[in-house]
Amino acid sequence: MSKILQLAGNTFRETIRDRVLNVALLFALAMIAAGILLGTLSIGEDQKIVKDLGLAAIEFFSVAIAIFIGTSLLFKEMDKRTIFIVLAKPVRRYEFMLGKFLGLAATLTCLLAAMTAAFGLMLVALHAFAFALFWQIALEWLQILLMIALALMFSTFASPVMAMAYSFALYLIGHNLEGLRVLARQAAPTARRLILLLYDVLPNLGHLDIKNQVVYGMPFSLSQWCVAASYGLVYTAFALVVGVLIFARREF
Amino acid sequence: MDDVAIVEATNLTKIYPAVIGQSAKLGLDGLTLTVRPGETFGLLGPNGAGKTTSQKLFLGLMKPTRGTIKVFGRGPEDPSVRARIGFLPENPYFYNYLTGEEFVRFCGGLFGLPRRTLDDRVKTLLETVGMTQARKVQLRKYSKGMLQRIGIAQALINDPDLVLLDEPMAGLDPVGRRELRELILGLKKAGKTIFFNSHILSDVEDICDRVGILLAGKLVALGTVKELVQGGTSLEDYFVQTVERHVAQPSAT
């Protein structure tokens, strides 16, 4: 465990000093501020728009940065040959991967915390603060973990550009997976089976999205939230295991 | 020190598989070699001869296509084997956002060294390689020679029984080379087993108990410097003659 923490600490130091992170944070804060501005311009609906845009901006920027950094971490180690130094030591391949995952997860948790704090303060100033929003932010955190795991998994066998493309594609598909079900209803039997298989296998990020419920005050149960959170965690673990299995076979 | 051979390679062969636009490439061709405890072994050869491939196989960074490799009697994929090895790669490039001290400490942490031992080892090694003054400077600001010194420090952080050095003299000025030579001789005196790849034949001649010459992945000469160099020639002359003989007649060994 101490080796994983060493590697995670090093990854955290590497990523927290990445300039991309500062740029992303600035953009995200600007988006949240723009949401508030937009909200104050719309009569009646202002609080809902502020909350909706704020939550969406936090999720988008966090996921984008998770994919951007997550897909380049392994490539940088190989390109700069620092991986020789680490894997020549008594470090197992899974320890290396978990260290990378936890380090980047820690960095993005800090980023999320900073954005949430800024968002929360703005909502307090607008008298629009609601604790229910945290349920969604917690699910966004799980989405970030899942996207880090997927980005790392893709980077074990693909170039950074391709790994980024796969990760973004999965993110977009994952949020629109219900469309596959609609498509399946209209497809021929063989195609339908294939589409439904994809529906089952691909990450359904819709499960981790309760923005409408928390913004519009629609009811959601704690058990529904727990099932969604468990789904996110299990899928993250699955992506990590696949990533480790591929990485363990790689030669350097 | 164990009685078993420190490194035992048997018919070690590595073929890099074909990739788009490139055919399969023979990296190492049936290397059979034993490195004994306390020995300083130098592996010589031109670029692309298979020297780095050999060290990567010794460390489990890649798997052999054929043959076996045992280090301390076990396969290098066993972390307990790598816990006894210190490794300096060729043209080392480290995490440039860390300071020299942070980097050596990080490497020590990967061996699970207790904090107090780690503190002592980091301090002693930074002194040994002459990097105490620059220890708080980020690695991005280091010269090539300074990086090489930090590389040596990280390679020795675990007080290894086997030290693998890939072109350790590369990038060092004459003073740095002399210091490194003395450091290696010190390690040798302390009973460490040293295996290094080098182009700088005069250093190899001074330091090594035995040398091997690799050409196109094949070990074409093996013995003590005295055994190989006869009739008053230097190791450099012998090396050049061996390369020329092999180029003229590839099957010659």
Coordinates of N, CA, C and O in Angstrom, one line a residue, chain B residues 61-205:
Chain B
L61 N 11.5 -5.8 -17.6 CA 10.8 -4.7 -18.3 C 10.3 -5.3 -19.6 O 9.3 -4.7 -20.2
M62 N 10.9 -6.3 -20.1 CA 10.4 -7.0 -21.3 C 10.6 -8.5 -21.1 O 11.4 -8.9 -20.2
K63 N 9.8 -9.3 -21.8 CA 9.9 -10.8 -21.7 C 10.7 -11.4 -22.8 O 10.6 -10.9 -24.0
P64 N 11.5 -12.4 -22.5 CA 12.3 -13.0 -23.6 C 11.4 -13.8 -24.6 O 10.4 -14.3 -24.2
T65 N 11.8 -13.8 -25.9 CA 11.0 -14.6 -26.8 C 11.4 -16.0 -26.6 O 10.5 -16.9 -26.7
R66 N 12.7 -16.3 -26.4 CA 13.1 -17.7 -26.0 C 14.2 -17.5 -24.9 O 14.7 -16.5 -24.7
G67 N 14.4 -18.7 -24.3 CA 15.5 -18.7 -23.3 C 15.0 -18.3 -21.9 O 13.8 -17.9 -21.7
T68 N 15.9 -18.3 -20.9 CA 15.5 -18.0 -19.6 C 16.5 -17.0 -19.0 O 17.6 -16.9 -19.4
I69 N 16.0 -16.2 -18.0 CA 16.8 -15.3 -17.3 C 16.5 -15.4 -15.8 O 15.4 -15.4 -15.4
K70 N 17.6 -15.7 -15.0 CA 17.4 -15.8 -13.6 C 18.3 -14.7 -12.9 O 19.5 -14.6 -13.3
V71 N 17.8 -14.0 -12.0 CA 18.6 -13.0 -11.3 C 18.4 -13.4 -9.8 O 17.3 -13.5 -9.3
F72 N 19.5 -13.5 -9.1 CA 19.5 -14.1 -7.7 C 18.7 -15.4 -7.7 O 18.0 -15.7 -6.7
G73 N 18.8 -16.2 -8.7 CA 18.1 -17.5 -8.8 C 16.6 -17.5 -9.1 O 16.0 -18.5 -9.1
R74 N 16.1 -16.3 -9.3 CA 14.6 -16.2 -9.6 C 14.4 -15.3 -10.9 O 15.2 -14.6 -11.3
G75 N 13.1 -15.4 -11.3 CA 12.8 -14.6 -12.5 C 12.6 -13.1 -12.1 O 12.2 -12.9 -10.9
P76 N 13.0 -12.2 -12.9 CA 13.0 -10.8 -12.5 C 11.6 -10.2 -12.3 O 11.5 -9.1 -11.8
E77 N 10.6 -11.0 -12.7 CA 9.2 -10.4 -12.5 C 8.9 -10.5 -11.0 O 7.9 -9.8 -10.6
D78 N 9.7 -11.2 -10.2 CA 9.5 -11.2 -8.8 C 10.0 -9.9 -8.1 O 11.2 -9.6 -8.2
P79 N 9.1 -9.2 -7.5 CA 9.6 -7.9 -6.9 C 10.7 -8.0 -5.9 O 11.5 -7.1 -5.8
S80 N 10.8 -9.2 -5.2 CA 11.9 -9.3 -4.3 C 13.2 -9.4 -4.9 O 14.3 -9.1 -4.3
V81 N 13.3 -9.7 -6.2 CA 14.5 -9.7 -7.0 C 14.9 -8.3 -7.3 O 16.0 -7.8 -7.1
R82 N 13.9 -7.5 -7.7 CA 14.2 -6.1 -8.1 C 14.5 -5.3 -6.9 O 15.1 -4.2 -7.0
A83 N 14.1 -5.7 -5.7 CA 14.4 -5.0 -4.5 C 15.9 -5.0 -4.2 O 16.4 -4.2 -3.4
R84 N 16.6 -6.0 -4.8 CA 18.1 -6.1 -4.6 C 18.9 -5.5 -5.8 O 20.1 -5.7 -5.8
I85 N 18.2 -4.8 -6.7 CA 18.9 -4.3 -7.9 C 18.8 -2.8 -7.8 O 17.8 -2.2 -7.5
G86 N 19.9 -2.1 -8.3 CA 19.9 -0.7 -8.5 C 20.1 -0.5 -10.0 O 20.9 -1.2 -10.6
F87 N 19.4 0.4 -10.6 CA 19.4 0.5 -12.1 C 19.5 2.0 -12.5 O 18.7 2.8 -12.0
L88 N 20.5 2.3 -13.4 CA 20.6 3.6 -14.0 C 20.4 3.4 -15.5 O 21.2 2.8 -16.2
P89 N 19.3 3.9 -16.0 CA 19.1 3.8 -17.5 C 20.0 4.7 -18.3 O 20.5 5.7 -17.7
E90 N 20.0 4.5 -19.6 CA 20.8 5.3 -20.5 C 20.1 6.7 -20.6 O 18.9 6.7 -20.7
N91 N 20.9 7.7 -20.7 CA 20.3 9.1 -20.8 C 19.1 9.3 -19.9 O 18.0 9.5 -20.4
P92 N 19.4 9.2 -18.6 CA 18.2 9.2 -17.7 C 17.4 10.5 -17.8 O 18.0 11.6 -17.9
Y93 N 16.1 10.4 -17.7 CA 15.3 11.6 -17.7 C 14.3 11.4 -16.6 O 13.6 10.3 -16.5
F94 N 14.3 12.3 -15.6 CA 13.5 12.0 -14.4 C 12.3 13.0 -14.4 O 12.2 13.8 -15.3
Y95 N 11.6 12.9 -13.3 CA 10.4 13.8 -13.1 C 10.9 15.2 -12.9 O 11.4 15.5 -11.8
N96 N 10.8 16.1 -13.9 CA 11.5 17.4 -13.8 C 10.8 18.4 -12.9 O 11.4 19.4 -12.6
Y97 N 9.6 18.0 -12.4 CA 9.0 18.9 -11.4 C 9.4 18.7 -10.0 O 9.0 19.4 -9.1
L98 N 10.2 17.6 -9.8 CA 10.7 17.3 -8.5 C 12.1 17.9 -8.3 O 12.9 18.1 -9.3
T99 N 12.5 18.1 -7.0 CA 13.9 18.6 -6.8 C 14.7 17.3 -6.7 O 14.2 16.2 -6.6
G100 N 16.0 17.4 -6.8 CA 16.9 16.3 -6.7 C 16.6 15.4 -5.4 O 16.5 14.2 -5.5
E101 N 16.5 16.1 -4.3 CA 16.2 15.4 -3.1 C 14.9 14.7 -3.1 O 14.8 13.5 -2.7
E102 N 13.9 15.4 -3.6 CA 12.5 14.8 -3.6 C 12.5 13.5 -4.5 O 11.9 12.5 -4.2
F103 N 13.3 13.6 -5.6 CA 13.3 12.4 -6.5 C 14.0 11.2 -5.9 O 13.4 10.1 -5.9
V104 N 15.1 11.5 -5.2 CA 15.8 10.3 -4.6 C 15.0 9.7 -3.5 O 14.9 8.5 -3.3
R105 N 14.3 10.6 -2.7 CA 13.4 10.2 -1.6 C 12.3 9.4 -2.2 O 11.9 8.3 -1.6
F106 N 11.7 9.8 -3.3 CA 10.6 9.1 -3.9 C 11.0 7.7 -4.3 O 10.3 6.7 -4.1
C107 N 12.2 7.6 -4.9 CA 12.8 6.3 -5.3 C 12.9 5.4 -4.1 O 12.6 4.2 -4.2
G108 N 13.5 6.0 -3.0 CA 13.6 5.2 -1.8 C 12.3 4.7 -1.3 O 12.2 3.5 -0.8
G109 N 11.3 5.5 -1.4 CA 9.9 5.1 -0.9 C 9.4 3.9 -1.7 O 8.7 3.1 -1.1
L110 N 9.8 3.8 -2.9 CA 9.3 2.6 -3.7 C 9.9 1.3 -3.2 O 9.5 0.2 -3.6
F111 N 11.0 1.4 -2.4 CA 11.6 0.2 -1.8 C 11.0 0.0 -0.5 O 11.4 -1.0 0.2
G112 N 10.1 0.8 0.0 CA 9.5 0.7 1.3 C 10.5 0.9 2.4 O 10.3 0.3 3.5
L113 N 11.5 1.8 2.2 CA 12.5 2.0 3.3 C 11.9 2.7 4.4 O 11.1 3.7 4.2
P114 N 12.2 2.4 5.7 CA 11.7 3.1 6.8 C 12.2 4.6 6.7 O 13.3 4.9 6.2
R115 N 11.4 5.5 7.3 CA 11.7 6.9 7.2 C 13.1 7.3 7.6 O 13.8 8.0 6.9
R116 N 13.5 6.8 8.8 CA 14.9 7.2 9.3 C 16.0 6.6 8.4 O 16.9 7.4 8.1
T117 N 15.8 5.4 7.9 CA 16.8 4.8 7.0 C 16.9 5.7 5.7 O 17.9 6.0 5.2
L118 N 15.7 6.0 5.2 CA 15.6 6.8 4.0 C 16.3 8.2 4.2 O 17.0 8.6 3.3
D119 N 16.0 8.8 5.3 CA 16.6 10.1 5.6 C 18.2 10.0 5.5 O 18.8 10.8 4.8
D120 N 18.7 9.0 6.2 CA 20.1 8.8 6.2 C 20.7 8.5 4.8 O 21.7 9.0 4.4
R121 N 20.0 7.5 4.1 CA 20.5 7.1 2.8 C 20.5 8.3 1.8 O 21.4 8.5 1.1
V122 N 19.4 9.1 1.8 CA 19.3 10.3 0.9 C 20.5 11.2 1.2 O 21.2 11.7 0.3
K123 N 20.7 11.5 2.5 CA 21.7 12.5 2.8 C 23.1 12.0 2.4 O 23.9 12.7 1.7
T124 N 23.4 10.7 2.7 CA 24.7 10.1 2.4 C 24.9 10.1 0.9 O 26.0 10.5 0.4
L125 N 23.9 9.7 0.2 CA 24.1 9.5 -1.3 C 24.2 10.8 -2.0 O 25.0 11.0 -2.9
L126 N 23.5 11.8 -1.5 CA 23.6 13.2 -2.2 C 25.0 13.7 -1.9 O 25.6 14.3 -2.8
E127 N 25.6 13.4 -0.8 CA 27.0 13.8 -0.5 C 27.9 13.0 -1.4 O 28.8 13.6 -2.0
T128 N 27.7 11.7 -1.5 CA 28.6 10.8 -2.3 C 28.6 11.3 -3.7 O 29.7 11.3 -4.3
V129 N 27.5 11.7 -4.3 CA 27.5 12.1 -5.7 C 27.7 13.6 -5.9 O 27.6 14.1 -7.0
G130 N 28.0 14.3 -4.8 CA 28.3 15.7 -4.9 C 27.1 16.6 -5.3 O 27.3 17.6 -6.0
M131 N 25.9 16.2 -4.8 CA 24.7 17.0 -5.2 C 24.0 17.6 -4.0 O 22.9 18.0 -4.1
T132 N 24.7 17.7 -2.8 CA 24.1 18.2 -1.6 C 23.6 19.6 -1.8 O 22.5 20.0 -1.5
Q133 N 24.5 20.4 -2.5 CA 24.2 21.9 -2.7 C 23.0 22.1 -3.6 O 22.2 23.0 -3.4
A134 N 22.9 21.2 -4.6 CA 21.8 21.4 -5.6 C 20.6 20.6 -5.2 O 19.7 20.4 -6.1
R135 N 20.5 20.1 -4.0 CA 19.4 19.1 -3.7 C 18.0 19.7 -3.7 O 17.0 19.0 -3.9
K136 N 18.0 21.0 -3.5 CA 16.6 21.7 -3.5 C 16.2 22.3 -4.8 O 15.2 23.0 -5.0
V137 N 17.1 22.1 -5.8 CA 16.8 22.6 -7.2 C 16.0 21.6 -8.0 O 16.2 20.4 -7.9
Q138 N 15.0 22.1 -8.7 CA 14.2 21.2 -9.6 C 15.0 20.6 -10.6 O 15.9 21.2 -11.2
L139 N 14.7 19.3 -11.0 CA 15.5 18.6 -11.9 C 15.5 19.2 -13.3 O 16.4 19.0 -14.1
R140 N 14.5 20.0 -13.6 CA 14.4 20.6 -14.9 C 15.6 21.6 -15.1 O 15.9 21.9 -16.3
K141 N 16.2 22.0 -14.0 CA 17.3 23.0 -14.1 C 18.7 22.3 -14.0 O 19.7 23.0 -14.0
Y142 N 18.7 21.0 -14.0 CA 20.0 20.3 -13.9 C 20.6 20.1 -15.3 O 19.9 20.0 -16.3
S143 N 22.0 20.1 -15.2 CA 22.7 19.8 -16.5 C 22.7 18.2 -16.7 O 22.3 17.5 -15.8
K144 N 23.2 17.8 -17.8 CA 23.2 16.3 -18.1 C 24.0 15.6 -17.1 O 23.6 14.5 -16.6
G145 N 25.2 16.2 -16.7 CA 26.1 15.6 -15.7 C 25.4 15.5 -14.4 O 25.5 14.5 -13.7
M146 N 24.7 16.5 -14.0 CA 24.0 16.5 -12.7 C 22.9 15.5 -12.7 O 22.7 14.8 -11.7
L147 N 22.2 15.3 -13.8 CA 21.1 14.3 -13.9 C 21.7 12.9 -13.7 O 21.2 12.0 -13.0
Q148 N 22.9 12.7 -14.3 CA 23.6 11.4 -14.2 C 23.9 11.1 -12.8 O 23.8 10.0 -12.3
R149 N 24.4 12.2 -12.0 CA 24.8 12.0 -10.6 C 23.5 11.6 -9.8 O 23.6 10.7 -9.0
I150 N 22.4 12.3 -10.1 CA 21.2 12.0 -9.3 C 20.7 10.6 -9.7 O 20.2 9.9 -8.8
G151 N 21.0 10.3 -10.9 CA 20.6 8.9 -11.4 C 21.4 7.9 -10.6 O 20.8 6.8 -10.2
I152 N 22.6 8.1 -10.4 CA 23.5 7.2 -9.6 C 22.9 7.1 -8.2 O 22.8 6.0 -7.6
A153 N 22.6 8.3 -7.6 CA 22.1 8.3 -6.2 C 20.8 7.4 -6.1 O 20.7 6.6 -5.2
Q154 N 19.9 7.6 -7.1 CA 18.6 6.8 -7.0 C 18.9 5.3 -7.2 O 18.2 4.5 -6.6
A155 N 19.9 5.0 -8.0 CA 20.2 3.6 -8.3 C 20.8 2.9 -7.0 O 20.8 1.7 -6.9
L156 N 21.4 3.7 -6.1 CA 22.0 3.1 -4.9 C 21.2 3.3 -3.7 O 21.6 2.8 -2.6
I157 N 20.0 3.8 -3.8 CA 19.2 4.2 -2.6 C 18.8 2.9 -1.8 O 18.7 3.0 -0.6
N158 N 18.7 1.8 -2.4 CA 18.3 0.6 -1.7 C 19.6 -0.3 -1.3 O 19.4 -1.4 -0.9
D159 N 20.8 0.3 -1.4 CA 22.0 -0.4 -1.1 C 22.0 -1.8 -1.8 O 22.0 -2.8 -1.2
P160 N 21.9 -1.7 -3.1 CA 21.7 -2.9 -3.9 C 22.8 -3.9 -3.9 O 24.0 -3.5 -3.7
D161 N 22.5 -5.2 -4.1 CA 23.6 -6.2 -4.3 C 24.0 -6.2 -5.7 O 25.2 -6.6 -6.0
L162 N 23.1 -5.9 -6.6 CA 23.5 -5.9 -8.1 C 23.2 -4.5 -8.6 O 22.1 -3.9 -8.4
V163 N 24.2 -3.9 -9.3 CA 24.0 -2.6 -9.8 C 24.1 -2.7 -11.3 O 25.1 -3.1 -11.9
L164 N 23.0 -2.3 -12.0 CA 23.0 -2.3 -13.5 C 23.1 -0.9 -14.0 O 22.3 0.0 -13.6
L165 N 24.1 -0.6 -14.7 CA 24.4 0.7 -15.2 C 24.4 0.7 -16.8 O 25.2 0.0 -17.4
D166 N 23.5 1.5 -17.4 CA 23.4 1.5 -18.8 C 24.1 2.8 -19.3 O 23.6 3.9 -19.1
E167 N 25.3 2.7 -19.9 CA 26.1 3.8 -20.4 C 26.2 4.9 -19.3 O 25.8 6.0 -19.4
P168 N 26.8 4.5 -18.1 CA 26.8 5.5 -17.0 C 27.7 6.7 -17.3 O 27.6 7.7 -16.7
M169 N 28.7 6.5 -18.2 CA 29.7 7.6 -18.4 C 29.2 8.6 -19.4 O 29.8 9.6 -19.6
A170 N 28.1 8.3 -20.1 CA 27.6 9.2 -21.1 C 27.2 10.5 -20.6 O 26.5 10.6 -19.5
G171 N 27.7 11.6 -21.2 CA 27.3 12.9 -20.8 C 28.1 13.5 -19.7 O 27.9 14.6 -19.2
L172 N 29.1 12.7 -19.2 CA 29.9 13.2 -18.1 C 31.2 13.8 -18.6 O 31.8 13.3 -19.6
D173 N 31.6 14.9 -18.0 CA 32.9 15.5 -18.4 C 34.0 14.7 -17.8 O 33.8 13.7 -17.0
P174 N 35.3 14.9 -18.1 CA 36.4 14.1 -17.6 C 36.4 13.9 -16.1 O 36.7 12.9 -15.5
V175 N 36.2 15.1 -15.4 CA 36.2 15.0 -13.9 C 35.0 14.1 -13.4 O 35.2 13.3 -12.6
G176 N 33.9 14.3 -14.0 CA 32.7 13.5 -13.6 C 33.0 12.0 -13.9 O 32.6 11.2 -13.1
R177 N 33.6 11.7 -15.0 CA 33.9 10.3 -15.4 C 34.9 9.7 -14.4 O 34.7 8.6 -13.9
R178 N 35.9 10.5 -14.0 CA 36.8 10.0 -13.0 C 36.1 9.7 -11.7 O 36.3 8.7 -11.0
E179 N 35.2 10.7 -11.3 CA 34.5 10.5 -10.0 C 33.6 9.2 -10.0 O 33.6 8.5 -9.1
L180 N 33.0 9.1 -11.2 CA 32.1 7.9 -11.3 C 32.9 6.6 -11.3 O 32.5 5.6 -10.7
R181 N 34.1 6.6 -11.9 CA 34.9 5.5 -12.0 C 35.3 5.1 -10.5 O 35.3 3.9 -10.1
E182 N 35.7 6.1 -9.8 CA 36.1 5.9 -8.4 C 34.9 5.3 -7.5 O 35.0 4.5 -6.7
L183 N 33.7 5.9 -7.9 CA 32.5 5.4 -7.2 C 32.2 3.9 -7.5 O 32.0 3.1 -6.6
I184 N 32.4 3.6 -8.7 CA 32.2 2.2 -9.1 C 33.2 1.3 -8.5 O 32.9 0.2 -7.9
L185 N 34.5 1.8 -8.4 CA 35.5 1.0 -7.8 C 35.2 0.8 -6.3 O 35.5 -0.2 -5.7
G186 N 34.6 1.9 -5.7 CA 34.2 1.8 -4.3 C 33.1 0.7 -4.1 O 33.2 0.0 -3.1
L187 N 32.2 0.7 -5.0 CA 31.1 -0.3 -4.9 C 31.7 -1.7 -5.1 O 31.3 -2.6 -4.4
K188 N 32.6 -1.8 -6.0 CA 33.3 -3.1 -6.2 C 34.0 -3.6 -4.9 O 33.9 -4.7 -4.5
K189 N 34.7 -2.6 -4.3 CA 35.4 -2.9 -3.1 C 34.4 -3.4 -2.0 O 34.7 -4.2 -1.1
A190 N 33.2 -2.8 -2.0 CA 32.2 -3.1 -1.0 C 31.5 -4.5 -1.3 O 30.6 -4.9 -0.6
G191 N 32.0 -5.1 -2.4 CA 31.5 -6.5 -2.7 C 30.2 -6.5 -3.6 O 29.6 -7.5 -3.7
K192 N 29.9 -5.3 -4.1 CA 28.7 -5.3 -5.0 C 29.0 -6.0 -6.3 O 30.1 -5.9 -6.8
T193 N 28.0 -6.5 -6.9 CA 28.1 -7.0 -8.3 C 27.7 -5.9 -9.2 O 26.6 -5.3 -9.0
I194 N 28.5 -5.6 -10.2 CA 28.2 -4.5 -11.1 C 28.2 -5.0 -12.6 O 29.1 -5.7 -13.0
F195 N 27.1 -4.6 -13.2 CA 27.0 -5.0 -14.7 C 26.8 -3.7 -15.4 O 25.8 -3.0 -15.2
F196 N 27.7 -3.4 -16.3 CA 27.4 -2.2 -17.0 C 27.7 -2.2 -18.5 O 28.6 -2.9 -18.9
N197 N 26.9 -1.4 -19.2 CA 27.1 -1.3 -20.6 C 27.9 0.0 -20.8 O 27.6 1.0 -20.2
S198 N 28.9 -0.1 -21.7 CA 29.6 1.2 -22.0 C 30.2 1.2 -23.3 O 30.5 0.2 -23.9
H199 N 30.4 2.4 -23.8 CA 31.1 2.7 -25.1 C 32.6 3.0 -24.7 O 33.4 3.0 -25.6
I200 N 32.8 3.5 -23.5 CA 34.1 4.1 -23.2 C 35.0 3.0 -22.7 O 35.0 2.5 -21.5
L201 N 35.8 2.5 -23.7 CA 36.5 1.2 -23.4 C 37.7 1.3 -22.4 O 38.0 0.4 -21.7
S202 N 38.2 2.5 -22.3 CA 39.3 2.7 -21.3 C 38.8 2.5 -19.9 O 39.5 1.9 -19.1
D203 N 37.6 3.0 -19.7 CA 37.0 2.8 -18.3 C 36.7 1.3 -18.1 O 36.9 0.8 -17.0
V204 N 36.2 0.7 -19.1 CA 35.9 -0.8 -19.0 C 37.1 -1.6 -18.7 O 37.1 -2.4 -17.8
E205 N 38.2 -1.2 -19.3 CA 39.5 -1.9 -19.2 C 40.0 -1.7 -17.7 O 40.5 -2.7 -17.1

